[in-house]
Amino acid sequence: MEMHRLPLPELRDDKHRHKQCNGNENSNRFRPPKYKGRLSQGGYVAVENNNGANNSQSLGSCSAHNSSNIAHAISFRGVEFPDANTLPASPNVQQDASSTDFGDQSHFELCFERLAKLGEGSFGEVFQVRDRSDGRLYAVKISKQLFRGEQYRAERLEEVRRYEEFSGHENCIRFIRAWEQYDRLYMQMELCRESLEQYLLRCQQIPEERIWHILLDLLRALKSLHDRNLIHLDIKLDNVLIGEDDETCKLADFGLVIDVDRANSQHATEGDSRYMAPEILQGQFSKAADVFSLGIAMLELACYMELPSNGPLWHELRRGILPEEFIDKISQELQLVIKSMMMPDPAARPTTDTLLSHPKLQRMQENQKSLITVSNLSRSFRKSRRVVYGKVCNWKSFAYRCLFYLLEILHLYKPISPSQPTITPAPSSPTTFLAAVPRVEFQLVGSTPITNRDCYASDFLTGDDELELSKQETPHVINSTPLNHNQGKSRLDSSRRSSLGKTIPTLELDSPYSNVASLKLFETSSFRRKKLFVLDYDDE
Ligand SMILES: Nc1ncnc2c1ncn2[C@@H]1O[C@H](COP(=O)(O)OP(=O)(O)OP(=O)(O)O)[C@@H](O)[C@H]1O
Ligand SMILES: [Mg+2]
């Protein structure tokens, strides 16, 4: 694959640097020029569909990276997720598919309406957006810095790989898709309510029970990373988001994730110095570093304590000395857990598995499990109730069928002839009506004997003249028992009419009847039955 050679980057060695404070102007981390929103590079923007033949390699699936003006889908998911490799066409652009001229708007601007800025970190700005195609709300992270070279670009694209990898985990952010354009990376993901940092600033005093739940959520997320030999290296309140349910905590920002096996290599970059484990200063990157960061983040959350980014308190906290005036606010049980997570010696810190087996966390997990079981049970109960109801209805119709079969054997019932009426659209002019409208032929007899006579369709219909059925409204057939609609007329009249030889051989499909729904009504009602009971005439 021919790779596009970008202009030589202005490289800076920003490795092993402490971050003073994330996301604000005081940060001493290298801060790229601010993203100006709409880029003035002009030209055209195209959406490249890399579906199907896309192969996931280390640089993602961005094939033919020959023009940074073209929006390329980025995905490491492989062929089993073909959608991930495809960028949806902009809903606004109704044009020839072969054309690539979308004006000077970026794919982001064509597809999304920018609503608000949600946050900003060292690498990107995150916006709340509305997808123009489905009207739903999402978060889109746009990298602040232009790709300075292939290596830099590859590092940024690694974040996509990690987001995709953990997208299915309940305690990780759900990832939608990513693309690059104008030498920037765009990542579309689920919209969360707020970060834990924002939550803490808003609530200040968080109940301890809630702290335990947050710890449980984050340990689960961290375990899924550690089980794959990956370390996050940027665990902090700002990188934990609260989901739409206002409850679940989700780990985000996989920008610094590295493989443990490569942890001491040049690829590792330390995260925020406020949360950094002491051994990182010696270039030791391990899973225990994440445990330390999570421990100190819990201290901040539980004690509403502002963490130092350097100085004497920074060192004290890393020697295992926690300020009494803060730590005394929380229970002994939680204190012990936090202290163990913040042990100076990385080897002495508990692993995520050990922490998850803490009795308190175990109990919580069991409670959650039983809650899930109960909700699953009630869901399956509702489902099976529906199935049983459906079955009962089937049995009912089965019983009816048996009954009619029996009646047929006893020659009390003769099934209707198989010829079905053909349906043609109702004619527009009344003159052509008679010729065009199909006729449904049936002789209809009710299933319940009311008088000693045959029961005819006229029993089911309102009106005086049963020969003019086509002028009738849709019959209100509720059950098979013919009601006497011949108001004021005796049943004798009806039987006389029948004895006079007046039959109702046909029913013309007038407009109320000429639609399929009406026909269905006939089919499912007792109109299907032909002649059920023919009883002897018996004068009342
Ligand atoms: N999906 C989301 N929903 C809501 N807010 C979000 C979302 N993703 C990010 N944010 C907000 O944007 C901020 C910055 O996002 P993120 O941490 O991914 O950027 P970053 O540049 O990688 O940060 P860092 O400096 O930590 O490396 C977050 O702290 C959070 O407040
Ligand atoms: Mg962040």
Coordinates of C-alpha atoms and ligand atoms in Angstrom, one line a residue:
M1 CA 0.0 0.0 0.0
E2 CA 1.4 3.3 -1.0
M3 CA 1.4 5.7 2.0
H4 CA 1.1 9.4 1.7
R5 CA 4.2 11.2 2.8
L6 CA 3.1 14.1 4.9
P7 CA 5.4 17.2 5.4
L8 CA 8.1 16.5 7.9
P9 CA 6.8 17.1 11.4
E10 CA 8.1 19.4 13.9
L11 CA 8.8 16.7 16.5
R12 CA 9.1 17.3 20.1
D13 CA 10.1 14.9 22.7
D14 CA 7.2 15.1 25.0
K15 CA 7.8 11.8 26.7
H16 CA 8.0 11.3 30.4
R17 CA 6.6 14.7 31.0
H18 CA 4.3 15.6 34.0
K19 CA 1.0 17.1 33.2
Q20 CA 0.2 19.9 35.5
C21 CA -3.4 20.2 34.9
N22 CA -5.5 18.7 32.2
G23 CA -7.7 20.7 29.9
N24 CA -6.9 24.2 31.1
E25 CA -4.6 26.9 30.1
N26 CA -2.1 26.2 32.8
S27 CA -1.2 22.8 31.5
N28 CA 2.5 22.5 30.9
R29 CA 1.9 19.6 28.5
F30 CA 2.6 20.4 24.9
R31 CA -0.5 22.1 23.6
P32 CA -1.1 22.1 19.9
P33 CA -2.6 25.2 18.1
K34 CA -6.3 25.5 18.8
Y35 CA -8.7 23.8 16.3
K36 CA -10.5 26.5 14.4
G37 CA -13.5 24.5 13.5
R38 CA -14.0 24.9 9.8
L39 CA -10.8 24.6 8.0
S40 CA -9.9 27.0 5.2
Q41 CA -8.1 24.4 3.1
G42 CA -11.0 24.5 0.7
G43 CA -11.0 22.0 -2.2
Y44 CA -13.3 19.1 -2.1
V45 CA -14.2 16.5 0.5
A46 CA -15.1 13.0 -0.4
V47 CA -16.3 10.0 1.5
E48 CA -14.3 7.0 0.6
N49 CA -16.0 3.7 1.2
N50 CA -13.5 1.1 2.1
N51 CA -16.0 -1.7 2.6
G52 CA -15.4 -5.3 2.0
A53 CA -11.9 -5.6 0.9
N54 CA -10.6 -3.7 3.8
N55 CA -7.8 -5.3 5.7
S56 CA -7.0 -4.2 9.2
Q57 CA -3.4 -3.4 9.5
S58 CA -1.4 -1.4 12.0
L59 CA -2.5 1.8 10.5
G60 CA -6.1 1.0 10.3
S61 CA -8.0 0.6 7.2
C62 CA -7.4 4.0 5.6
S63 CA -6.5 3.0 2.2
A64 CA -5.1 5.3 -0.4
H65 CA -4.2 8.0 2.0
N66 CA -3.3 10.2 -1.0
S67 CA -5.3 13.2 -0.1
S68 CA -5.9 14.6 3.3
N69 CA -9.0 16.4 1.9
I70 CA -10.8 13.1 1.4
A71 CA -12.6 11.7 4.4
H72 CA -11.3 8.2 5.0
A73 CA -13.1 5.8 7.4
I74 CA -10.7 4.4 10.0
S75 CA -11.4 1.0 11.4
F76 CA -9.5 -2.0 12.8
R77 CA -12.5 -4.1 13.2
G78 CA -12.0 -6.1 10.0
V79 CA -14.4 -7.6 7.5
E80 CA -16.9 -8.9 10.1
F81 CA -17.9 -5.2 10.7
P82 CA -18.2 -3.9 7.1
D83 CA -20.2 -0.9 8.3
A84 CA -17.3 0.3 10.4
N85 CA -15.2 0.8 7.2
T86 CA -17.8 2.8 5.5
L87 CA -18.7 6.4 6.0
P88 CA -22.3 7.2 5.6
A89 CA -23.1 9.7 2.8
S90 CA -24.2 13.1 4.0
P91 CA -27.9 13.3 4.2
N92 CA -27.8 16.9 2.9
V93 CA -26.0 16.0 -0.3
Q94 CA -28.4 14.8 -2.9
Q95 CA -26.2 14.3 -5.9
D96 CA -24.6 12.0 -8.3
A97 CA -22.8 9.2 -6.3
S98 CA -19.8 9.4 -8.5
S99 CA -19.3 13.0 -7.8
T100 CA -16.9 14.0 -5.0
D101 CA -17.5 17.7 -5.0
F102 CA -19.2 18.5 -1.8
G103 CA -18.1 22.1 -1.7
D104 CA -15.6 23.1 1.0
Q105 CA -17.5 21.5 3.9
S106 CA -15.9 18.8 5.8
H107 CA -17.5 15.4 6.3
F108 CA -18.1 16.4 9.9
E109 CA -20.0 19.5 9.0
L110 CA -22.0 17.8 6.3
C111 CA -23.1 15.0 8.6
F112 CA -23.4 16.6 12.0
E113 CA -24.8 19.7 13.5
R114 CA -22.5 21.0 16.2
L115 CA -24.5 21.8 19.3
A116 CA -22.0 22.4 22.2
K117 CA -18.5 21.8 23.3
L118 CA -18.4 19.1 25.9
G119 CA -14.8 19.2 26.9
E120 CA -11.2 19.5 25.9
G121 CA -8.1 17.5 26.7
S122 CA -4.5 17.6 25.5
F123 CA -5.3 15.8 22.3
G124 CA -8.8 16.7 21.3
E125 CA -11.9 18.8 21.6
V126 CA -15.2 17.0 22.1
F127 CA -18.4 18.3 20.8
Q128 CA -22.0 17.3 21.4
V129 CA -23.5 16.9 17.9
R130 CA -26.7 15.9 16.2
D131 CA -26.4 13.4 13.4
R132 CA -28.3 14.9 10.5
S133 CA -29.3 11.5 9.1
D134 CA -30.9 10.0 12.2
G135 CA -31.4 13.1 14.4
R136 CA -29.6 11.4 17.3
L137 CA -27.2 13.0 19.7
Y138 CA -23.5 11.9 19.8
A139 CA -20.1 13.1 20.9
V140 CA -17.4 13.7 18.4
K141 CA -13.8 14.1 19.4
I142 CA -11.7 16.1 16.9
S143 CA -8.0 15.9 17.3
K144 CA -6.5 19.3 18.0
Q145 CA -3.2 18.8 16.3
L146 CA -2.6 18.2 12.7
F147 CA -0.9 14.9 11.8
R148 CA 2.7 15.8 12.0
G149 CA 3.9 12.6 10.4
E150 CA 3.2 9.0 9.9
Q151 CA 4.4 8.0 13.3
Y152 CA 2.2 10.7 15.0
R153 CA -0.7 9.7 12.9
A154 CA -0.3 6.0 13.7
E155 CA -0.2 6.9 17.4
R156 CA -3.5 8.8 17.1
L157 CA -5.1 6.0 15.1
E158 CA -4.2 3.5 17.9
E159 CA -6.8 5.2 20.0
V160 CA -9.4 4.2 17.5
R161 CA -8.2 0.6 17.7
R162 CA -8.6 0.6 21.5
Y163 CA -12.0 2.4 21.5
E164 CA -13.2 -0.3 19.0
E165 CA -11.8 -3.1 21.1
F166 CA -13.6 -2.1 24.3
S167 CA -16.7 -0.6 22.8
G168 CA -18.8 -3.6 23.7
H169 CA -17.9 -3.5 27.4
E170 CA -20.6 -2.1 29.7
N171 CA -18.1 0.1 31.5
C172 CA -16.3 1.5 28.5
I173 CA -17.5 4.1 26.0
R174 CA -19.5 2.9 23.1
F175 CA -17.7 3.7 19.9
I176 CA -19.5 4.4 16.6
R177 CA -16.9 5.2 13.9
A178 CA -13.8 7.2 13.1
W179 CA -12.5 9.0 10.0
E180 CA -9.7 11.3 9.1
Q181 CA -9.8 14.4 7.0
Y182 CA -7.6 17.4 6.6
D183 CA -5.0 15.7 8.6
R184 CA -7.2 15.4 11.7
L185 CA -8.9 12.5 13.4
Y186 CA -12.6 12.4 14.1
M187 CA -14.1 9.9 16.5
Q188 CA -17.9 9.5 16.9
M189 CA -19.0 7.9 20.1
E190 CA -22.0 7.7 22.5
L191 CA -22.9 10.9 24.3
C192 CA -22.4 10.7 28.0
R193 CA -23.9 12.9 30.7
E194 CA -20.7 14.3 32.2
S195 CA -17.3 13.3 33.4
L196 CA -16.6 12.2 37.0
E197 CA -14.7 15.5 37.4
Q198 CA -17.7 17.5 36.5
Y199 CA -19.9 15.3 38.7
L200 CA -17.6 15.8 41.7
L201 CA -17.6 19.6 41.2
R202 CA -21.3 19.6 41.0
C203 CA -22.0 17.3 44.0
Q204 CA -18.9 17.8 46.1
Q205 CA -20.0 15.3 48.8
I206 CA -20.6 11.9 47.1
P207 CA -22.2 9.2 49.3
E208 CA -19.9 6.4 50.1
E209 CA -22.2 3.8 48.6
R210 CA -21.9 5.6 45.3
I211 CA -18.1 5.7 45.6
W212 CA -18.1 1.9 46.0
H213 CA -20.3 1.5 42.9
I214 CA -18.0 3.8 40.9
L215 CA -15.0 1.8 42.1
L216 CA -16.7 -1.4 41.0
D217 CA -17.5 -0.1 37.5
L218 CA -13.9 1.2 37.0
L219 CA -12.3 -2.0 38.3
R220 CA -14.4 -4.0 35.8
A221 CA -13.3 -1.7 33.0
L222 CA -9.7 -1.9 34.1
K223 CA -9.8 -5.7 34.5
S224 CA -10.9 -6.0 30.8
L225 CA -7.9 -4.0 29.8
H226 CA -5.4 -5.8 32.1
D227 CA -6.8 -9.2 31.0
R228 CA -5.6 -8.3 27.5
N229 CA -2.2 -7.1 28.8
L230 CA -3.0 -3.5 28.1
I231 CA -2.5 -0.6 30.4
H232 CA -4.5 2.6 30.3
L233 CA -1.9 5.0 31.8
D234 CA -4.4 7.9 31.9
I235 CA -6.9 6.9 34.6
K236 CA -8.4 10.1 36.1
L237 CA -11.8 11.6 36.9
D238 CA -11.8 13.5 33.7
N239 CA -11.5 10.3 31.7
V240 CA -14.4 8.6 33.4
L241 CA -17.8 9.4 32.0
I242 CA -21.2 8.8 33.4
G243 CA -23.6 7.1 31.0
E244 CA -27.0 8.2 29.8
D245 CA -28.6 6.2 32.6
D246 CA -27.0 8.6 35.1
E247 CA -25.6 5.6 36.8
T248 CA -23.0 3.6 34.9
C249 CA -19.4 4.8 34.9
K250 CA -17.5 4.3 31.7
L251 CA -13.8 4.5 31.0
A252 CA -12.9 6.8 28.1
D253 CA -9.8 8.3 26.5
F254 CA -7.8 5.4 25.3
G255 CA -5.2 7.7 23.7
L256 CA -2.3 6.5 25.9
V257 CA -3.1 2.8 26.1
I258 CA -0.1 0.5 25.6
D259 CA 0.7 -3.1 25.6
V260 CA 2.4 -4.2 28.8
D261 CA 5.0 -6.1 26.8
R262 CA 6.0 -2.8 25.1
A263 CA 5.5 -0.8 28.3
N264 CA 9.1 0.1 28.9
S265 CA 9.7 0.9 25.3
Q266 CA 9.7 4.3 23.7
H267 CA 6.0 4.1 23.0
A268 CA 4.8 4.7 26.5
T269 CA 3.7 8.2 27.5
E270 CA 2.8 9.1 31.0
G271 CA -0.6 10.6 31.8
D272 CA -1.6 13.4 34.2
S273 CA 1.0 13.9 36.9
R274 CA -1.7 14.3 39.6
Y275 CA -2.7 10.7 39.1
M276 CA 0.7 9.3 38.1
A277 CA 2.2 6.3 40.0
P278 CA 5.7 7.0 41.5
E279 CA 7.5 4.3 39.5
I280 CA 6.5 6.0 36.2
L281 CA 9.3 8.5 37.0
Q282 CA 11.7 5.6 36.6
G283 CA 10.1 4.6 33.3
Q284 CA 8.4 1.5 34.8
F285 CA 5.0 1.1 33.2
S286 CA 2.9 -1.7 34.6
K287 CA -0.7 -2.6 35.4
A288 CA 0.0 -1.6 39.0
A289 CA 0.4 2.0 37.7
D290 CA -3.2 2.0 36.7
V291 CA -4.2 0.6 40.1
F292 CA -2.4 3.5 41.8
S293 CA -4.1 6.1 39.5
L294 CA -7.5 4.6 40.2
G295 CA -6.7 4.6 44.0
I296 CA -5.8 8.2 44.1
A297 CA -8.8 9.1 41.9
M298 CA -11.0 7.4 44.5
L299 CA -9.3 9.4 47.2
E300 CA -10.1 12.6 45.3
L301 CA -13.7 11.5 44.7
A302 CA -14.4 10.3 48.3
C303 CA -12.6 13.1 50.2
Y304 CA -13.2 16.0 47.7
M305 CA -9.5 16.6 47.8
E306 CA -7.6 18.6 45.2
L307 CA -4.7 16.6 44.1
P308 CA -1.3 18.2 43.7
S309 CA 0.5 18.0 40.4
N310 CA 3.9 18.3 42.2
G311 CA 5.5 19.5 45.4
P312 CA 5.8 17.9 48.9
L313 CA 2.2 16.7 49.1
W314 CA 2.7 15.0 45.8
H315 CA 5.7 13.0 47.2
E316 CA 3.9 12.3 50.5
L317 CA 0.9 10.8 48.7
R318 CA 3.4 8.5 46.9
R319 CA 5.0 7.5 50.1
G320 CA 1.7 6.2 51.4
I321 CA 1.0 9.1 53.7
L322 CA -2.6 10.3 53.3
P323 CA -3.7 13.5 54.9
E324 CA -5.8 12.6 58.0
E325 CA -8.2 15.6 57.7
F326 CA -9.3 14.2 54.4
I327 CA -9.1 10.4 54.8
D328 CA -10.9 10.5 58.2
K329 CA -14.1 11.5 56.3
I330 CA -14.5 8.0 54.9
S331 CA -15.0 4.5 56.4
Q332 CA -12.1 2.3 57.5
E333 CA -13.1 -0.2 54.9
L334 CA -12.8 2.3 52.1
Q335 CA -9.6 3.8 53.6
L336 CA -7.9 0.4 53.6
V337 CA -8.8 -0.3 50.0
I338 CA -7.5 3.1 48.8
K339 CA -4.4 2.8 50.8
S340 CA -3.6 -0.6 49.4
M341 CA -4.1 0.7 45.9
M342 CA -1.7 3.6 46.6
M343 CA 1.1 1.5 48.0
P344 CA 4.5 2.9 47.0
D345 CA 5.7 -0.5 45.9
P346 CA 3.9 -1.5 42.7
A347 CA 4.3 -5.2 43.6
A348 CA 2.5 -4.7 46.9
R349 CA -0.6 -3.2 45.2
P350 CA -3.5 -5.5 44.7
T351 CA -4.5 -6.5 41.2
T352 CA -7.9 -5.8 39.8
D353 CA -8.9 -9.4 40.4
T354 CA -7.9 -9.2 44.0
L355 CA -9.8 -5.9 44.4
L356 CA -12.9 -7.3 42.8
S357 CA -12.8 -10.2 45.3
H358 CA -13.1 -7.7 48.2
P359 CA -16.1 -8.8 50.4
K360 CA -17.9 -5.5 49.9
L361 CA -17.4 -5.5 46.2
Q362 CA -18.3 -9.2 46.0
R363 CA -21.6 -8.5 47.8
M364 CA -22.4 -5.7 45.4
Q365 CA -21.7 -7.9 42.4
E366 CA -23.9 -10.6 43.8
N367 CA -26.7 -8.1 44.4
Q368 CA -26.3 -6.8 40.9
K369 CA -26.3 -10.4 39.6
S370 CA -29.6 -11.2 41.4
L371 CA -31.1 -8.0 40.2
I372 CA -30.1 -8.9 36.6
T373 CA -31.5 -12.4 37.2
V374 CA -34.8 -11.0 38.5
S375 CA -35.1 -8.6 35.5
N376 CA -34.2 -11.4 33.1
L377 CA -36.8 -13.7 34.7
S378 CA -39.5 -11.1 34.6
R379 CA -38.6 -10.4 30.9
S380 CA -38.7 -14.1 30.0
F381 CA -41.9 -14.5 32.0
R382 CA -43.5 -11.7 30.0
K383 CA -42.2 -13.3 26.8
S384 CA -43.5 -16.8 27.7
R385 CA -46.9 -15.3 28.7
R386 CA -47.1 -13.9 25.2
V387 CA -46.1 -17.2 23.7
V388 CA -48.6 -19.1 25.8
Y389 CA -51.4 -16.7 24.9
G390 CA -50.5 -17.2 21.2
K391 CA -50.6 -20.9 21.7
V392 CA -54.0 -20.8 23.5
C393 CA -55.3 -18.8 20.5
N394 CA -53.9 -21.5 18.3
W395 CA -55.6 -24.2 20.3
K396 CA -58.8 -22.4 20.1
S397 CA -58.7 -22.3 16.3
F398 CA -57.5 -25.9 16.4
A399 CA -60.5 -26.9 18.4
Y400 CA -62.8 -25.0 16.0
R401 CA -61.2 -26.8 13.1
C402 CA -61.7 -30.2 14.8
L403 CA -65.3 -29.3 15.4
F404 CA -65.9 -28.3 11.7
Y405 CA -64.1 -31.5 10.6
L406 CA -66.4 -33.5 12.7
L407 CA -69.4 -31.6 11.4
E408 CA -68.2 -32.2 7.9
I409 CA -68.0 -35.9 8.6
L410 CA -71.5 -35.9 9.9
H411 CA -72.6 -34.0 6.8
L412 CA -73.7 -31.1 8.8
Y413 CA -71.1 -28.8 7.2
K414 CA -69.7 -28.5 3.7
P415 CA -66.5 -26.4 3.2
I416 CA -66.6 -23.5 0.9
S417 CA -65.3 -24.0 -2.6
P418 CA -61.6 -23.2 -3.1
S419 CA -62.1 -20.6 -5.7
Q420 CA -61.1 -17.3 -4.3
P421 CA -62.3 -13.9 -5.5
T422 CA -59.8 -11.9 -7.4
I423 CA -59.3 -8.4 -6.3
T424 CA -59.0 -5.6 -8.7
P425 CA -58.8 -1.9 -7.7
A426 CA -62.0 -0.2 -7.4
P427 CA -62.9 1.6 -10.6
S428 CA -62.8 5.3 -10.6
S429 CA -66.0 5.9 -12.6
P430 CA -69.3 4.4 -11.5
T431 CA -70.1 3.4 -15.1
T432 CA -67.3 1.0 -15.3
F433 CA -67.9 -0.3 -11.8
L434 CA -70.1 -3.1 -12.6
A435 CA -67.9 -4.5 -15.2
A436 CA -64.7 -4.2 -13.3
V437 CA -65.6 -5.2 -9.8
P438 CA -65.1 -8.8 -9.0
R439 CA -67.9 -10.7 -7.4
V440 CA -67.4 -12.8 -4.4
E441 CA -69.7 -15.7 -4.6
F442 CA -70.9 -17.4 -1.5
Q443 CA -73.9 -18.8 0.0
L444 CA -73.9 -17.9 3.5
V445 CA -75.5 -19.6 6.4
G446 CA -75.1 -18.6 10.0
S447 CA -73.7 -21.2 12.4
T448 CA -76.3 -20.8 15.1
P449 CA -79.9 -21.8 14.4
I450 CA -82.2 -19.0 15.5
T451 CA -85.3 -20.0 13.6
N452 CA -86.2 -23.0 11.7
R453 CA -84.8 -21.8 8.5
D454 CA -81.7 -21.3 6.6
C455 CA -79.5 -18.3 7.7
Y456 CA -78.4 -16.0 5.0
A457 CA -76.0 -13.2 4.6
S458 CA -78.9 -10.7 5.0
D459 CA -78.9 -11.7 8.6
F460 CA -75.5 -10.2 9.0
L461 CA -76.2 -7.0 7.2
T462 CA -78.3 -4.0 7.8
G463 CA -80.7 -2.8 5.1
D464 CA -84.0 -3.7 3.7
D465 CA -83.3 -5.3 0.5
E466 CA -80.8 -8.1 0.7
L467 CA -80.4 -8.2 -3.0
E468 CA -78.7 -4.9 -2.9
L469 CA -75.9 -5.9 -0.7
S470 CA -73.5 -3.9 -2.7
K471 CA -75.0 -0.8 -1.3
Q472 CA -74.5 -1.9 2.3
E473 CA -71.9 -0.5 4.6
T474 CA -69.3 -2.8 6.0
P475 CA -71.1 -5.4 8.1
H476 CA -70.3 -5.3 11.8
V477 CA -69.7 -9.0 12.2
I478 CA -68.7 -9.8 15.7
N479 CA -69.6 -13.4 16.0
S480 CA -71.2 -16.0 14.0
T481 CA -74.6 -15.6 15.5
P482 CA -76.8 -13.8 13.1
L483 CA -78.6 -10.9 14.7
N484 CA -82.0 -9.9 13.6
H485 CA -81.4 -6.6 11.8
N486 CA -84.7 -6.6 10.1
Q487 CA -86.0 -4.3 12.6
G488 CA -89.8 -4.5 13.0
K489 CA -90.0 -7.5 10.7
S490 CA -90.7 -10.9 12.0
R491 CA -88.3 -13.7 11.4
L492 CA -91.1 -15.3 9.6
D493 CA -90.7 -12.7 6.9
S494 CA -87.1 -13.7 6.4
S495 CA -88.0 -17.4 6.2
R496 CA -90.7 -16.5 3.8
R497 CA -88.3 -14.6 1.6
S498 CA -86.1 -17.6 1.5
S499 CA -88.9 -19.9 0.8
L500 CA -89.9 -17.6 -2.1
G501 CA -86.6 -18.6 -3.6
K502 CA -84.9 -15.3 -3.1
T503 CA -81.3 -16.2 -2.6
I504 CA -78.3 -14.0 -2.2
P505 CA -75.9 -15.7 -4.6
T506 CA -73.5 -12.9 -5.0
L507 CA -72.0 -10.0 -3.1
E508 CA -70.6 -7.3 -5.2
L509 CA -67.5 -5.6 -4.0
D510 CA -68.5 -2.0 -3.5
S511 CA -66.0 0.5 -2.4
P512 CA -66.3 -0.3 1.3
Y513 CA -65.7 -3.9 0.5
S514 CA -63.3 -3.6 -2.3
N515 CA -60.2 -3.4 -0.1
V516 CA -58.3 -6.3 1.2
A517 CA -59.1 -5.5 4.8
S518 CA -62.8 -6.0 4.2
L519 CA -62.1 -9.2 2.5
K520 CA -60.1 -10.4 5.4
L521 CA -63.0 -9.6 7.5
F522 CA -65.1 -11.9 5.4
E523 CA -62.5 -14.6 5.5
T524 CA -62.1 -14.6 9.2
S525 CA -65.8 -14.3 10.0
S526 CA -68.5 -16.9 9.7
F527 CA -69.0 -15.7 6.2
R528 CA -66.7 -18.4 5.1
R529 CA -69.1 -21.0 6.2
K530 CA -71.5 -22.0 3.7
K531 CA -74.5 -23.8 5.1
L532 CA -74.2 -25.1 8.5
F533 CA -77.7 -25.8 9.7
V534 CA -80.7 -26.3 7.6
L535 CA -83.5 -27.0 9.9
D536 CA -87.0 -28.0 9.2
Y537 CA -89.6 -25.2 9.0
D538 CA -91.4 -25.0 12.2
D539 CA -94.2 -22.5 12.7
E540 CA -93.7 -20.5 15.8
Ligands
LIG1 N1 -18.5 10.6 24.8 C1 -18.4 11.8 25.6 N2 -19.6 12.3 26.1 C2 -19.5 13.4 26.8 N3 -18.4 14.1 27.1 C3 -17.2 13.6 26.6 C4 -17.2 12.4 25.8 N4 -15.9 12.2 25.5 C5 -15.2 13.2 26.1 N5 -15.9 14.0 26.7 C6 -15.5 15.2 27.5 O1 -14.4 15.8 26.8 C7 -13.2 15.8 27.6 C8 -12.0 15.5 26.8 O2 -12.1 14.2 26.2 P1 -10.8 13.2 26.1 O3 -10.4 12.9 27.5 O4 -11.2 12.1 25.3 O5 -9.8 14.2 25.4 P2 -8.2 14.1 25.4 O6 -7.7 15.2 24.7 O7 -7.7 12.7 25.0 O8 -7.9 14.2 27.0 P3 -6.5 14.0 27.8 O9 -5.9 15.3 28.0 O10 -7.1 13.4 29.0 O11 -5.7 13.1 27.0 C9 -13.5 14.7 28.7 O12 -12.8 15.0 29.9 C10 -15.0 14.8 28.9 O13 -15.3 15.9 29.8
MG2 MG -9.0 12.9 28.6

